[in-house]
């Protein structure tokens, strides 16, 4: 098993990693994510490879295979993890991608569009001048505002991420060339 940090050449304190996983999971739960998916997501996020099997997750978190399965199903539905088959095996690995937040927010954009359509229908059905119609109008305007801002945020994020990647690659090449005699 490589989750003690050996894969990256350092030695991690498993208790410290476990405390991080539980603290971060608690923050996700407080924000509305169910407890078991939050723990599985935090464990995958803290893994150097970003992948773990069901057995590894069960051992790491001390949870049943059924709990892992339910958590992964939820996380897959909200686009925070994906399933991968190990070549030549029936065993699946669960992966968290470095762009998981981007993917999750991008999928939310489609959901927001559907909510906006439903809200428009509700406003028409209830009447825009009724108290409920005004509430729906406020909600619709909020989602339209968020949607517009979200597109700009996502574009700025892609630019920032690309610039950081290029900067990191240049730094790595410079450090590597300094070692060459």
Short mmCIF file of C-alpha atoms in Angstrom, two decimals:
data_model
loop_
_atom_site.label_atom_id
_atom_site.label_comp_id
_atom_site.label_asym_id
_atom_site.label_seq_id
_atom_site.Cartn_x
_atom_site.Cartn_y
_atom_site.Cartn_z
CA UNK A 1 0.00 0.00 0.00
CA UNK A 2 1.39 3.40 -0.94
CA UNK A 3 -0.78 5.79 1.01
CA UNK A 4 1.77 6.40 3.75
CA UNK A 5 3.54 8.75 1.39
CA UNK A 6 6.22 6.31 0.25
CA UNK A 7 5.17 6.72 -3.38
CA UNK A 8 6.23 10.36 -3.35
CA UNK A 9 9.44 9.73 -1.48
CA UNK A 10 8.33 11.21 1.83
CA UNK A 11 7.08 9.62 5.01
CA UNK A 12 3.70 10.77 6.17
CA UNK A 13 2.29 10.27 9.60
CA UNK A 14 -0.80 8.09 8.95
CA UNK A 15 -2.54 9.58 11.99
CA UNK A 16 -1.97 13.09 10.71
CA UNK A 17 -3.35 12.13 7.29
CA UNK A 18 -6.35 10.48 8.96
CA UNK A 19 -7.02 13.62 11.01
CA UNK A 20 -6.90 15.73 7.83
CA UNK A 21 -9.30 13.38 6.03
CA UNK A 22 -11.79 13.51 8.90
CA UNK A 23 -11.49 17.29 9.38
CA UNK A 24 -11.90 18.04 5.68
CA UNK A 25 -14.78 15.55 5.43
CA UNK A 26 -16.46 17.31 8.37
CA UNK A 27 -16.20 20.61 6.47
CA UNK A 28 -17.77 19.01 3.41
CA UNK A 29 -20.58 17.59 5.55
CA UNK A 30 -21.18 21.00 7.06
CA UNK A 31 -21.50 22.35 3.51
CA UNK A 32 -24.16 19.74 2.69
CA UNK A 33 -22.34 16.66 1.39
CA UNK A 34 -23.39 13.33 2.95
CA UNK A 35 -20.91 12.01 5.52
CA UNK A 36 -19.63 8.84 3.83
CA UNK A 37 -19.10 10.42 0.37
CA UNK A 38 -17.30 13.28 2.11
CA UNK A 39 -14.92 10.87 3.85
CA UNK A 40 -14.26 8.89 0.64
CA UNK A 41 -13.68 12.08 -1.34
CA UNK A 42 -11.26 13.45 1.27
CA UNK A 43 -9.37 10.13 1.31
CA UNK A 44 -9.04 10.11 -2.48
CA UNK A 45 -8.01 13.76 -2.50
CA UNK A 46 -5.24 13.07 0.03
CA UNK A 47 -3.89 10.12 -1.95
CA UNK A 48 -0.76 10.92 -3.99
CA UNK A 49 -2.05 8.96 -6.96
CA UNK A 50 -5.62 10.22 -6.57
CA UNK A 51 -6.80 6.63 -6.94
CA UNK A 52 -7.78 3.92 -4.47
CA UNK A 53 -9.63 0.63 -4.69
CA UNK A 54 -12.71 -0.21 -2.66
CA UNK A 55 -10.60 -2.42 -0.39
CA UNK A 56 -8.05 0.36 0.15
CA UNK A 57 -10.77 2.87 0.95
CA UNK A 58 -12.45 0.39 3.31
CA UNK A 59 -9.19 -0.25 5.14
CA UNK A 60 -8.18 3.40 5.26
CA UNK A 61 -11.54 4.65 6.51
CA UNK A 62 -12.57 1.50 8.40
CA UNK A 63 -15.83 1.22 6.47
CA UNK A 64 -17.71 -1.59 4.73
CA UNK A 65 -17.61 -2.32 0.99
CA UNK A 66 -21.29 -1.32 0.84
CA UNK A 67 -20.48 2.06 2.39
CA UNK A 68 -17.70 2.58 -0.17
CA UNK A 69 -20.02 1.61 -3.01
CA UNK A 70 -22.76 4.02 -1.92
CA UNK A 71 -20.28 6.85 -1.41
CA UNK A 72 -18.66 6.31 -4.82
CA UNK A 73 -22.06 6.17 -6.51
CA UNK A 74 -22.93 9.56 -5.01
CA UNK A 75 -19.53 11.06 -5.88
CA UNK A 76 -19.78 9.77 -9.46
CA UNK A 77 -23.23 11.32 -9.87
CA UNK A 78 -21.92 14.73 -8.82
CA UNK A 79 -18.83 14.33 -11.04
CA UNK A 80 -16.26 14.38 -8.24
CA UNK A 81 -14.82 10.91 -8.92
CA UNK A 82 -14.67 8.43 -11.76
CA UNK A 83 -14.35 4.66 -11.87
CA UNK A 84 -11.56 2.90 -13.73
CA UNK A 85 -10.91 -0.78 -14.33
CA UNK A 86 -7.48 -2.14 -13.62
CA UNK A 87 -6.17 -3.77 -16.84
CA UNK A 88 -6.83 -7.52 -16.77
CA UNK A 89 -8.84 -7.30 -13.56
CA UNK A 90 -12.44 -6.95 -12.50
CA UNK A 91 -11.35 -4.66 -9.69
CA UNK A 92 -12.19 -0.99 -10.03
CA UNK A 93 -10.13 1.95 -8.90
CA UNK A 94 -11.80 5.19 -7.98
CA UNK A 95 -10.09 8.36 -9.15
CA UNK A 96 -10.34 11.97 -8.16
CA UNK A 97 -9.07 14.23 -10.93
CA UNK A 98 -7.10 17.41 -10.46
CA UNK A 99 -9.91 19.27 -12.21
CA UNK A 100 -12.72 17.74 -10.12
CA UNK A 101 -14.01 21.13 -8.93
CA UNK A 102 -14.09 22.42 -12.49
CA UNK A 103 -16.03 19.36 -13.63
CA UNK A 104 -18.45 19.57 -10.72
CA UNK A 105 -19.14 23.25 -11.34
CA UNK A 106 -19.46 22.73 -15.08
CA UNK A 107 -22.11 20.07 -14.51
CA UNK A 108 -23.86 22.46 -12.12
CA UNK A 109 -24.18 24.95 -14.97
CA UNK A 110 -26.51 22.55 -16.80
CA UNK A 111 -28.50 21.98 -13.62
CA UNK A 112 -28.85 25.73 -13.07
CA UNK A 113 -30.18 26.09 -16.64
CA UNK A 114 -32.86 23.46 -15.91
CA UNK A 115 -33.76 25.21 -12.64
CA UNK A 116 -34.09 28.50 -14.48
CA UNK A 117 -36.48 26.91 -17.00
CA UNK A 118 -38.57 25.42 -14.18
CA UNK A 119 -38.60 28.76 -12.33
CA UNK A 120 -39.81 30.58 -15.46
CA UNK A 121 -42.63 28.08 -15.77
CA UNK A 122 -43.46 28.55 -12.09
CA UNK A 123 -43.52 32.34 -12.43
CA UNK A 124 -45.94 32.02 -15.36
CA UNK A 125 -48.12 29.54 -13.44
CA UNK A 126 -48.19 31.50 -10.18
CA UNK A 127 -48.25 34.96 -11.68
CA UNK A 128 -45.27 37.32 -11.40
CA UNK A 129 -47.15 39.71 -9.07
CA UNK A 130 -48.08 37.14 -6.42
CA UNK A 131 -45.85 36.76 -3.34
CA UNK A 132 -44.78 33.30 -4.53
CA UNK A 133 -44.22 34.60 -8.08
CA UNK A 134 -41.99 37.41 -6.75
CA UNK A 135 -40.03 34.88 -4.69
CA UNK A 136 -39.52 32.72 -7.77
CA UNK A 137 -38.52 35.81 -9.79
CA UNK A 138 -35.89 36.70 -7.17
CA UNK A 139 -34.62 33.12 -7.23
CA UNK A 140 -34.49 33.11 -11.05
CA UNK A 141 -32.58 36.40 -11.10
CA UNK A 142 -30.12 35.00 -8.57
CA UNK A 143 -29.46 31.91 -10.70
CA UNK A 144 -29.08 34.02 -13.84
CA UNK A 145 -26.57 36.22 -12.01
CA UNK A 146 -24.63 33.19 -10.75
CA UNK A 147 -24.64 31.55 -14.16
CA UNK A 148 -23.25 34.65 -15.83
CA UNK A 149 -20.55 35.07 -13.20
CA UNK A 150 -19.72 31.36 -13.19
CA UNK A 151 -18.78 31.41 -16.88
CA UNK A 152 -16.30 34.24 -16.27
CA UNK A 153 -14.90 32.54 -13.18
CA UNK A 154 -14.37 29.28 -15.07
CA UNK A 155 -12.56 31.09 -17.90
CA UNK A 156 -10.32 32.93 -15.42
CA UNK A 157 -9.60 29.63 -13.67
CA UNK A 158 -8.54 27.93 -16.93
CA UNK A 159 -6.20 30.84 -17.70
CA UNK A 160 -4.76 30.81 -14.17
CA UNK A 161 -4.29 27.02 -14.21
CA UNK A 162 -2.57 27.10 -17.62
CA UNK A 163 -0.23 29.90 -16.53
CA UNK A 164 0.64 28.03 -13.32
CA UNK A 165 1.31 24.82 -15.25
CA UNK A 166 3.64 26.59 -17.69
CA UNK A 167 5.42 28.38 -14.84
CA UNK A 168 5.87 25.09 -12.94
CA UNK A 169 7.22 23.36 -16.05
CA UNK A 170 9.75 26.15 -16.62
CA UNK A 171 10.82 26.00 -12.96
CA UNK A 172 11.20 22.22 -13.15
CA UNK A 173 13.29 22.44 -16.36
CA UNK A 174 15.49 25.16 -14.82
CA UNK A 175 16.04 23.14 -11.65
CA UNK A 176 16.78 20.01 -13.67
CA UNK A 177 19.23 21.80 -15.99
CA UNK A 178 21.06 23.26 -12.96
CA UNK A 179 21.88 19.70 -11.87
CA UNK A 180 23.26 18.67 -15.24
CA UNK A 181 27.09 18.89 -15.32
#
